[in-house]
Amino acid sequence: MLPVLLLAMTLGAAGLNADIVWMDEMFSLGNMGAFDDFFSPAEVLSSLAQESPDHVPLYFVLGSQWARLVGWSQVAIRYLSLLFGMLLVASVYRLATDLDNPFTGLVAALLVSTCAMITLFTHEIRMYTLLAWLATAHTWLYWRLQSGVQRSGWTKISFVVTGILLPYIHVFSAFFFLGLASQHLIFAERSRRWWGIVAGWALAGLTFLPYIPAFAVGFIGVTGSERVAEKALSTPEVVELLAHLFVNDVLALWLPILILAGLALRRRRRWFLRILVMAVVMLGAIISLNAIFEIINITRFRYFVIVLPFFHIALAMMLAADRSARIVLAGFLLLWIFGAVQIWRQAEHWQFAGRNTLLMKHPPLHRLTDALMNKTRPHDHVLGFAGSPMISWRYKHGATTAEYYLDHQLGISGDFVNTRLRGDELRADTLERSGNHPYLLFTYDPLDKPFIFDDVFQVIEAEYKACHVVVNQSEVFVQRYVDPAIACDRAYEPIHYENGIKILDKYGEYDSERQRARVVTGWEIAHEAQLDLYNVSIQIITPEWQQVRQYGDRDRHLHNDVLKWYEAEMTTAGLPPGDYRVVVILYDRYDSRSKVSGIDLTTGETGAILPIFSFSIEE
């Protein structure tokens, strides 16, 4: 088993940072509290009720507590699914070994660890490996109780606890219980153990009753959606696609499976029949649900993940039944793994993954985040390319995919130029997305530059000054650009006001040829109410504190195009030779005499009128 476990670990770990988080993973992160704070269990329940009422809370509660330990990076948070996937492989081995023999367990574990659909979910921020693991563990506990192998108190408690937890991981666990109960009803002898097991299931069902009203709202919303129904597949279409899914997309494998199934049925191997009945009942129930409510489309075959471990155990029992036919087993496994490799090569574009319309148009933000870790400065702004505006769409909880990577992991902002734009529209979009951010990190894939790259690059070169290269990797290139007035390696010069408002950075330049003084200040407020309470004045004063110029016809309200970066340019034409200072004043909008005091953290100077920079006009 050690090589099988290492294989499973390798295949799962390889995906942790292989692709960007997609929409459903963003929903998971939001319900865990990634865009607010680490949610408590009560806050998870509240979030699900508002944003995802068709889901149940246990996975999200576990995820939020896991994030308290490891943080929100995609590798760290996805690892939880890999952990559950490893436990699934081990549990499949244990169950198949106890039902048949260690060789069957080994084959079953190998089938699970190389199943493309299960491998996919070992690196997704979703609950499906947890669901499959606990379903397998519950079945093993059932076997120990029903067969009388072990009836200790801990086994009974574990059986009841896993039964209680399963419905709170995913409501499709109901189909698992239906399959397990069906074989229990058909094959198990009536006894005190039989009734004790039924009582344990009844208790698990009762504990879910309080959550049914909350879930019913989401279920009605999904099943009543015309959009969902329009994309739903018919029963023949579902069956056809399942035929691909269950054999790693190698349809030729169904021939030996059907032959071996016929032989196994003739031998009437009891536990093979019981596992087979479980899998068939689960499959039939999910297919029937779709026939009634029309909810399964090509991207929702994840609902069948709960069936796969039991299908693999039944398949292993067939393949390992005759040890003299090892050549058949070897050939089967070679084709099985070949199919998995072909699917892994397609990565997120595989039709059953649900990600094919999204990820291929997103920039590799997961690689960018890793490459920029500990290399950014607080006010940096990333500018890159995206094949779709979806990278900046606000999903549930008001967060975008770009913000998850840049804001929540690096603490910086960013935007992405739409590669579909051309001409004047492209130039305007580039200028808008770079905004008046003075510190720019321009990023792209050097091996796959978009068609519009040269046009965007010309805009950047015209508006900014090139500095050093921050990242130079095979798929990620990042170069720092700054406003022409700034030195590439300058230190920030913040001002903090006593009311909590901050100037994050300030700088200015005097152009003697154009007779212009130019100032940029970056503002941050303590709370939203301050936007309507304060004005900002930018002035040129003499050494005697006499005002000789002011930016604009009147002062600007703090909320009027001041946040975040406020650019002001004032003429110096007509000013006599001498020394001057450009100053900033923050004052009460309704009482101009009430100025706010602050401190320049660079010089230590305090007061209500603080300098931004000084310049001299020569004779």
XYZ file of C-alpha atoms in Angstrom:
619
model
C 0.000 0.000 0.000
C 2.875 2.416 0.581
C 3.577 2.919 -3.160
C -0.173 3.328 -3.788
C -0.474 5.960 -1.058
C 2.596 7.776 -2.377
C 1.108 7.685 -5.875
C -2.181 9.108 -4.603
C -0.323 11.809 -2.695
C 1.792 12.716 -5.720
C -1.157 12.945 -8.099
C -3.189 15.034 -5.683
C -0.360 17.329 -4.596
C 0.596 18.007 -8.222
C -2.712 19.805 -8.667
C -2.627 22.012 -5.587
C -1.036 24.897 -7.449
C -1.536 23.703 -11.014
C -4.522 25.891 -11.808
C -6.328 28.965 -10.597
C -9.300 28.712 -8.240
C -12.562 28.698 -10.143
C -16.037 30.019 -9.423
C -17.280 27.220 -7.143
C -14.061 27.345 -5.145
C -14.592 31.089 -4.756
C -18.025 30.300 -3.304
C -16.401 27.884 -0.861
C -13.832 30.479 0.194
C -16.541 33.079 0.708
C -18.591 30.765 2.897
C -15.503 30.019 4.996
C -14.852 33.721 5.578
C -11.871 34.316 3.306
C -13.128 37.761 2.275
C -14.306 38.926 5.684
C -12.489 37.126 8.448
C -12.256 33.581 9.704
C -15.913 32.663 10.150
C -17.164 31.045 13.319
C -19.577 28.092 12.853
C -22.508 30.460 13.448
C -21.191 32.863 10.805
C -20.802 29.972 8.345
C -24.459 29.097 8.882
C -25.456 32.708 8.318
C -23.346 32.921 5.171
C -24.853 29.752 3.714
C -28.390 30.945 4.473
C -27.740 34.179 2.567
C -25.422 33.104 -0.243
C -25.598 29.310 -0.711
C -28.744 27.859 0.872
C -28.436 24.726 -1.292
C -25.336 23.687 0.692
C -24.870 22.268 4.176
C -22.284 23.611 6.640
C -19.816 20.990 7.862
C -17.157 21.271 5.152
C -17.163 25.062 5.339
C -16.874 24.995 9.130
C -13.883 22.657 8.867
C -12.369 24.846 6.146
C -12.690 28.053 8.158
C -10.997 26.453 11.161
C -8.305 24.922 8.944
C -7.596 28.366 7.486
C -6.978 29.729 10.983
C -3.982 27.390 11.111
C -2.636 27.616 7.562
C -4.002 30.816 5.993
C -5.912 31.397 2.766
C -3.419 30.563 0.018
C -4.823 28.107 -2.496
C -2.169 25.471 -1.779
C -2.795 25.553 1.961
C -6.579 25.561 1.802
C -6.744 22.968 -1.013
C -4.542 20.625 1.001
C -7.538 19.796 3.187
C -9.178 18.056 0.217
C -5.957 16.170 -0.481
C -5.873 15.007 3.131
C -9.418 13.672 2.842
C -8.476 12.036 -0.479
C -5.608 10.190 1.174
C -7.930 9.009 3.938
C -10.350 7.856 1.235
C -7.670 5.702 -0.442
C -6.702 4.173 2.906
C -10.347 3.532 3.852
C -11.087 1.876 0.508
C -8.144 -0.445 1.076
C -9.312 -1.267 4.593
C -12.912 -1.932 3.549
C -12.054 -4.010 0.460
C -9.469 -5.996 2.426
C -11.952 -6.853 5.155
C -14.702 -7.706 2.673
C -12.466 -9.874 0.511
C -8.655 -9.991 0.947
C -5.579 -7.707 0.990
C -4.934 -8.150 -2.724
C -8.455 -6.950 -3.524
C -7.879 -4.036 -1.184
C -4.669 -3.144 -2.984
C -6.371 -3.205 -6.403
C -9.311 -1.135 -5.119
C -6.974 1.454 -3.598
C -5.020 1.675 -6.864
C -8.231 2.187 -8.859
C -9.365 4.977 -6.519
C -6.001 6.728 -6.445
C -5.828 6.795 -10.264
C -9.475 7.636 -10.905
C -9.410 10.932 -12.820
C -12.603 12.295 -11.266
C -11.474 11.618 -7.703
C -7.977 12.975 -8.412
C -9.573 16.180 -9.640
C -11.315 16.749 -6.308
C -8.217 16.018 -4.226
C -7.074 19.537 -5.135
C -10.315 21.504 -5.114
C -11.742 23.621 -2.331
C -14.868 21.456 -2.337
C -16.372 18.836 -0.067
C -16.393 15.767 -2.334
C -13.326 13.872 -1.077
C -14.565 14.390 2.486
C -17.963 13.036 1.465
C -16.501 9.964 -0.263
C -14.131 9.254 2.627
C -16.752 9.410 5.364
C -19.166 7.317 3.268
C -16.468 4.634 2.888
C -15.533 4.815 6.582
C -19.204 4.549 7.587
C -19.604 1.478 5.372
C -16.564 -0.148 7.011
C -17.995 0.545 10.462
C -21.312 -0.898 9.255
C -19.554 -4.076 8.128
C -17.830 -4.489 11.498
C -21.113 -4.127 13.348
C -23.315 -6.133 11.001
C -20.875 -9.031 10.609
C -20.201 -9.150 14.335
C -16.435 -8.761 13.854
C -16.399 -5.942 16.381
C -19.202 -4.523 18.485
C -17.256 -2.332 20.881
C -18.653 0.902 22.191
C -16.201 2.944 20.128
C -17.283 1.222 16.924
C -20.921 1.932 17.680
C -20.213 5.547 18.570
C -18.120 6.038 15.437
C -20.858 4.488 13.315
C -23.458 6.895 14.705
C -21.150 9.928 14.537
C -20.192 9.362 10.891
C -23.879 8.805 10.132
C -24.700 12.166 11.728
C -21.882 14.008 9.955
C -22.545 12.762 6.429
C -25.794 14.718 5.786
C -24.055 17.881 6.968
C -21.308 17.411 4.354
C -23.608 17.041 1.351
C -27.280 16.200 1.069
C -26.499 13.670 -1.645
C -25.306 11.463 1.203
C -29.010 10.549 1.328
C -28.413 8.431 -1.783
C -25.499 6.719 -0.064
C -27.723 5.828 2.902
C -30.390 4.619 0.475
C -27.873 2.280 -1.184
C -26.436 1.018 2.102
C -29.891 0.523 3.601
C -31.104 -1.328 0.482
C -28.428 -3.985 0.696
C -29.003 -4.143 4.479
C -32.678 -4.826 3.875
C -32.027 -7.442 1.176
C -29.050 -9.371 2.545
C -28.658 -8.873 6.301
C -30.328 -11.258 8.698
C -32.868 -9.798 11.095
C -31.380 -9.674 14.564
C -30.676 -7.239 17.372
C -27.671 -6.031 15.386
C -29.902 -5.432 12.368
C -32.295 -3.276 14.378
C -29.441 -1.523 16.197
C -27.972 -0.408 12.858
C -31.371 0.866 11.704
C -31.716 2.769 14.973
C -28.308 4.397 14.382
C -29.433 5.572 10.945
C -32.701 6.849 12.360
C -30.792 8.888 14.928
C -28.593 10.351 12.184
C -31.701 11.305 10.231
C -33.314 12.962 13.245
C -30.255 15.134 13.852
C -30.591 16.569 10.334
C -34.241 17.534 10.754
C -33.456 21.020 12.193
C -31.527 21.914 9.053
C -34.148 20.760 6.547
C -36.074 24.089 6.440
C -32.886 26.020 5.628
C -31.831 23.538 2.969
C -35.320 23.381 1.450
C -35.037 27.043 0.458
C -31.898 26.365 -1.560
C -33.206 23.126 -3.052
C -36.368 24.828 -4.272
C -34.255 27.639 -5.708
C -32.064 25.232 -7.681
C -34.808 22.920 -8.907
C -37.033 25.860 -9.832
C -34.370 27.623 -11.878
C -35.135 27.777 -15.590
C -31.449 28.349 -16.305
C -30.524 25.098 -14.538
C -33.317 23.155 -16.255
C -32.306 24.424 -19.707
C -28.830 22.914 -19.356
C -29.940 19.668 -17.698
C -29.203 16.403 -19.477
C -31.742 13.709 -20.290
C -31.436 10.241 -18.738
C -29.862 8.679 -21.871
C -27.338 11.538 -22.010
C -26.459 11.099 -18.332
C -26.002 7.339 -18.771
C -23.819 7.845 -21.840
C -21.520 10.269 -20.046
C -21.383 8.071 -16.949
C -20.133 5.277 -19.160
C -17.121 7.484 -19.949
C -16.688 8.759 -16.401
C -16.642 5.381 -14.649
C -13.831 3.931 -16.811
C -11.522 6.973 -17.093
C -12.925 7.651 -20.563
C -11.734 4.262 -21.939
C -14.978 2.700 -23.168
C -13.189 -0.511 -24.224
C -12.876 -1.392 -20.522
C -16.592 -2.044 -20.301
C -16.144 -5.329 -22.204
C -13.970 -7.046 -19.558
C -16.058 -5.427 -16.796
C -19.289 -6.944 -18.126
C -17.660 -10.354 -18.611
C -16.166 -10.334 -15.114
C -19.449 -9.107 -13.648
C -21.244 -12.038 -15.230
C -18.736 -14.476 -13.725
C -18.972 -12.833 -10.314
C -22.768 -12.985 -10.366
C -22.676 -16.682 -11.237
C -20.456 -17.313 -8.237
C -22.928 -15.366 -6.042
C -20.200 -13.837 -3.943
C -22.171 -12.299 -1.093
C -20.258 -9.103 -0.366
C -19.696 -8.472 -4.052
C -23.467 -8.558 -4.516
C -24.012 -6.255 -1.568
C -21.524 -3.635 -2.772
C -22.915 -3.918 -6.296
C -26.470 -3.354 -5.048
C -25.260 -0.302 -3.121
C -23.649 1.234 -6.195
C -26.575 0.443 -8.500
C -29.156 1.857 -6.086
C -27.127 5.057 -5.597
C -26.707 5.481 -9.343
C -30.353 4.824 -10.056
C -31.518 7.238 -7.364
C -29.342 10.139 -8.584
C -30.349 9.526 -12.203
C -34.019 9.412 -11.161
C -33.649 12.664 -9.230
C -32.328 14.322 -12.356
C -35.180 12.888 -14.442
C -37.657 14.542 -12.065
C -35.975 17.838 -11.171
C -33.548 18.367 -14.099
C -30.487 19.600 -12.211
C -27.517 17.689 -13.685
C -25.673 19.193 -16.626
C -22.316 18.239 -18.070
C -20.454 20.178 -15.387
C -22.294 18.600 -12.422
C -21.149 15.008 -12.596
C -19.413 15.638 -9.296
C -22.651 14.388 -7.706
C -21.624 10.871 -8.728
C -18.307 10.991 -6.827
C -19.985 9.318 -3.852
C -20.665 6.227 -5.990
C -17.124 5.821 -7.304
C -15.400 4.211 -4.259
C -18.010 1.446 -4.139
C -17.852 0.911 -7.886
C -14.081 0.576 -7.540
C -14.388 -1.938 -4.706
C -16.835 -4.061 -6.714
C -14.537 -3.794 -9.738
C -11.512 -4.832 -7.654
C -13.408 -7.875 -6.373
C -14.011 -8.920 -9.975
C -10.466 -8.254 -11.158
C -8.793 -9.985 -8.208
C -11.125 -12.995 -8.048
C -8.953 -15.255 -10.189
C -5.263 -14.878 -9.439
C -4.404 -17.009 -12.458
C -5.729 -14.220 -14.686
C -3.174 -11.630 -13.587
C -2.452 -10.762 -17.209
C -6.072 -9.592 -17.562
C -5.684 -7.466 -14.438
C -2.391 -5.994 -15.685
C -3.877 -5.130 -19.071
C -6.955 -3.588 -17.441
C -4.869 -1.418 -15.144
C -2.642 -0.251 -17.989
C -5.652 0.912 -20.009
C -7.224 2.412 -16.879
C -4.125 4.461 -16.069
C -3.655 5.388 -19.743
C -7.161 6.883 -19.729
C -6.425 8.777 -16.527
C -3.213 10.217 -17.988
C -5.100 11.444 -21.050
C -7.612 13.186 -18.794
C -4.909 14.712 -16.583
C -3.319 16.183 -19.698
C -6.567 18.005 -20.376
C -6.467 19.292 -16.785
C -9.273 21.721 -16.011
C -10.631 21.575 -19.543
C -12.007 18.070 -19.068
C -15.714 18.163 -19.820
C -16.819 16.788 -16.425
C -14.777 19.268 -14.416
C -17.092 22.240 -14.848
C -14.159 24.594 -15.348
C -13.634 24.536 -19.102
C -15.413 27.844 -19.843
C -13.621 29.818 -17.164
C -10.011 29.003 -16.397
C -8.460 29.056 -19.832
C -9.306 32.760 -20.089
C -7.811 33.678 -16.719
C -4.216 34.799 -16.158
C -2.125 32.457 -13.963
C -2.694 34.452 -10.784
C -1.701 31.491 -8.609
C 1.769 31.528 -10.129
C 1.905 35.317 -10.023
C 1.012 35.328 -6.328
C 3.719 32.809 -5.502
C 6.281 34.683 -7.589
C 5.493 38.044 -5.957
C 5.354 36.814 -2.375
C 7.560 39.089 -0.203
C 8.506 41.177 -3.265
C 5.693 43.748 -3.337
C 5.350 47.164 -1.733
C 2.165 48.309 0.019
C 0.820 50.581 -2.760
C 1.709 48.461 -5.778
C -0.933 47.974 -8.449
C -0.745 44.974 -10.796
C -1.673 45.457 -14.442
C -1.966 42.346 -16.594
C -4.026 40.698 -19.321
C -7.173 38.573 -19.176
C -9.138 36.867 -21.909
C -12.384 37.496 -20.074
C -13.687 40.199 -17.703
C -14.799 37.368 -15.383
C -11.537 37.724 -13.472
C -12.971 40.944 -12.018
C -16.600 39.882 -11.642
C -17.931 40.105 -8.118
C -19.277 36.749 -7.028
C -21.035 35.935 -3.790
C -19.636 37.847 -0.808
C -18.662 40.680 -3.156
C -15.199 39.315 -3.931
C -13.459 38.857 -7.274
C -10.961 36.191 -8.237
C -8.336 38.899 -8.747
C -8.928 40.228 -5.224
C -8.578 36.756 -3.705
C -5.040 36.523 -5.027
C -3.811 40.108 -5.016
C -5.632 41.832 -2.173
C -6.205 38.983 0.256
C -2.836 37.287 -0.192
C -0.420 40.019 -1.276
C -2.186 43.064 0.145
C -2.098 44.990 -3.149
C -4.593 45.955 -5.840
C -4.685 44.997 -9.499
C -6.610 45.022 -12.736
C -6.506 43.270 -16.095
C -6.864 44.572 -19.620
C -9.428 42.715 -21.721
C -7.550 41.094 -24.616
C -10.630 41.330 -26.837
C -10.368 45.126 -27.092
C -8.729 47.021 -29.940
C -7.787 50.571 -30.963
C -9.033 53.589 -29.015
C -11.201 51.363 -26.820
C -8.116 49.376 -25.803
C -6.112 52.517 -25.020
C -8.951 53.933 -22.910
C -9.328 50.637 -21.065
C -5.591 50.461 -20.355
C -5.521 54.015 -19.003
C -8.594 53.373 -16.884
C -7.216 50.159 -15.360
C -3.805 51.619 -14.619
C -5.666 54.669 -13.297
C -3.451 57.196 -11.603
C -1.660 54.523 -9.598
C 1.926 55.729 -9.293
C 3.375 52.265 -8.620
C 2.684 49.712 -11.325
C 3.635 46.051 -11.630
C 3.212 45.169 -15.304
C 2.856 41.393 -15.740
C 2.411 38.941 -18.595
C 3.355 35.473 -19.798
C 6.518 35.917 -21.897
C 5.804 32.692 -23.795
C 2.216 33.630 -24.604
C 1.934 37.360 -25.113
C -1.545 38.475 -26.159
C -2.163 40.007 -29.587
C -2.669 43.424 -27.986
C 0.584 43.337 -26.020
C 2.488 45.941 -28.090
C -0.388 48.439 -27.970
C -0.687 48.168 -24.190
C 3.083 48.260 -23.745
C 3.264 51.543 -25.670
C 0.695 53.109 -23.325
C 2.630 51.940 -20.250
C 5.937 53.203 -21.619
C 4.372 56.590 -22.376
C 2.730 57.042 -18.988
C 5.321 55.469 -16.656
C 9.035 55.139 -16.097
C 10.496 51.641 -16.296
C 12.304 50.292 -13.230
C 13.783 46.905 -12.361
C 12.412 43.467 -13.260
C 10.724 41.936 -10.218
C 10.007 38.424 -11.573
C 11.449 36.672 -14.611
C 10.109 33.121 -14.806
C 9.061 30.897 -17.700
C 5.361 31.765 -17.384
C 5.418 34.931 -15.278
C 7.233 38.184 -16.010
C 6.781 41.255 -13.805
C 8.466 44.636 -14.199
C 8.050 47.600 -11.888
C 7.023 50.945 -13.381
C 6.569 54.232 -11.519
C 5.187 57.647 -12.213
C 7.859 59.716 -14.020
C 8.140 62.028 -11.016
C 9.223 59.222 -8.687
C 12.554 57.559 -8.198
C 12.335 53.783 -8.653
C 13.564 52.965 -5.159
C 12.148 55.881 -3.176
C 10.783 55.341 0.325
C 7.172 56.161 1.104
C 6.389 59.455 2.820
C 3.123 59.032 4.755
C 1.103 61.542 6.783
C -1.271 60.376 9.522
C -4.028 62.676 10.745
C -5.448 62.630 14.240
C -8.925 61.660 12.996
C -7.639 58.429 11.449
C -7.379 59.670 7.853
C -4.031 58.883 6.240
C -1.978 60.059 3.319
C -0.365 56.786 2.332
C 2.292 58.479 0.261
C 3.019 61.925 -1.157
C 5.407 63.283 -3.711
C 5.800 66.203 -6.066
C 7.970 67.665 -8.810
C 8.641 71.077 -10.236
C 9.047 71.421 -14.013
C 10.822 74.714 -14.624
C 10.433 74.510 -18.405
C 6.689 74.013 -18.285
C 6.353 76.177 -15.156
C 4.290 73.535 -13.402
C 4.262 72.074 -9.887
C 2.785 68.578 -9.856
C 1.616 66.727 -6.716
C 0.221 63.252 -6.080
C -1.184 62.152 -2.724
C -2.631 58.761 -1.829
C -5.545 58.886 0.646
C -7.132 56.357 2.972
C -10.103 57.028 5.257
C -10.824 55.527 8.662
C -14.568 55.195 8.040
C -16.969 56.047 5.221
C -18.694 58.923 7.024
C -15.504 60.970 6.706
C -16.003 61.280 2.956
C -18.705 63.894 3.485
C -17.045 65.705 6.382
C -13.699 66.902 5.045
C -12.176 68.909 2.204
C -8.638 68.794 0.809
C -6.695 71.876 -0.253
C -3.386 71.784 -2.150
C -1.555 75.140 -2.110
C 1.741 76.806 -2.985
C 2.972 79.089 -0.215
C 5.922 81.392 0.373
C 8.370 81.128 3.294
C 6.180 83.751 4.983
C 3.200 81.361 4.743
C 1.462 83.483 2.124
C -0.687 81.489 -0.309
C 0.178 82.259 -3.936
C -1.494 79.366 -5.772
C -4.252 76.850 -5.067
C -5.205 73.772 -7.026
C -8.580 74.180 -8.711
C -11.187 76.884 -8.494
C -12.183 75.543 -5.105
C -11.097 72.834 -2.710
C -12.114 69.271 -3.366
C -14.405 67.228 -1.179
C -12.616 64.156 0.113
C -15.117 61.945 -1.717
C -14.877 63.850 -4.998
C -12.258 62.024 -7.083
C -9.720 62.137 -4.263
C -9.605 58.495 -3.192
C -7.322 56.692 -3.739
C -4.663 58.681 -5.650
C -5.238 62.402 -6.040
C -3.205 64.224 -8.702
C -2.915 68.020 -8.724
C -0.987 70.261 -11.128
C -0.576 74.022 -10.578
C 1.045 76.665 -12.777
C 3.919 78.708 -11.394
C 3.866 81.228 -14.236
C 4.097 84.778 -12.912
C 5.601 83.826 -9.562
C 8.713 85.846 -8.667
C 12.042 84.105 -8.074
C 12.363 82.574 -4.638
C 11.689 79.529 -2.491
C 8.257 77.939 -2.260
C 6.566 75.029 -0.592
C 3.613 72.932 -1.746
C 1.434 72.053 1.245
C -1.650 69.973 1.966
C -4.470 71.029 4.301
C -7.298 68.797 5.538
C -10.169 70.704 7.118
C -13.814 70.446 8.155
C -16.039 70.886 5.120
C -18.620 72.823 7.120
C -16.132 74.934 9.106
C -13.101 75.943 7.047
C -11.327 77.276 10.115
C -11.332 73.817 11.711
C -8.209 72.202 10.294
C -7.116 68.648 11.140
C -3.672 68.189 12.632
C -1.375 65.452 11.443
C 2.179 64.173 11.551
C 4.602 63.629 8.696
C 6.031 60.214 9.595
C 9.121 60.845 7.489
C 10.263 64.162 9.010
C 8.341 64.062 12.285
C 6.837 67.492 11.532
C 3.378 68.074 13.023
C 0.670 70.620 12.334
C -2.440 71.385 10.315
C -0.468 72.615 7.277
C 2.083 70.017 6.220
C 4.558 70.298 3.330
C 4.594 67.911 0.403
C 7.764 69.231 -1.235
C 9.768 72.412 -1.754
C 11.084 74.030 -4.914
C 12.842 77.204 -6.024
C 12.302 79.531 -8.977
C 15.573 80.913 -10.268
C 16.043 84.424 -11.534
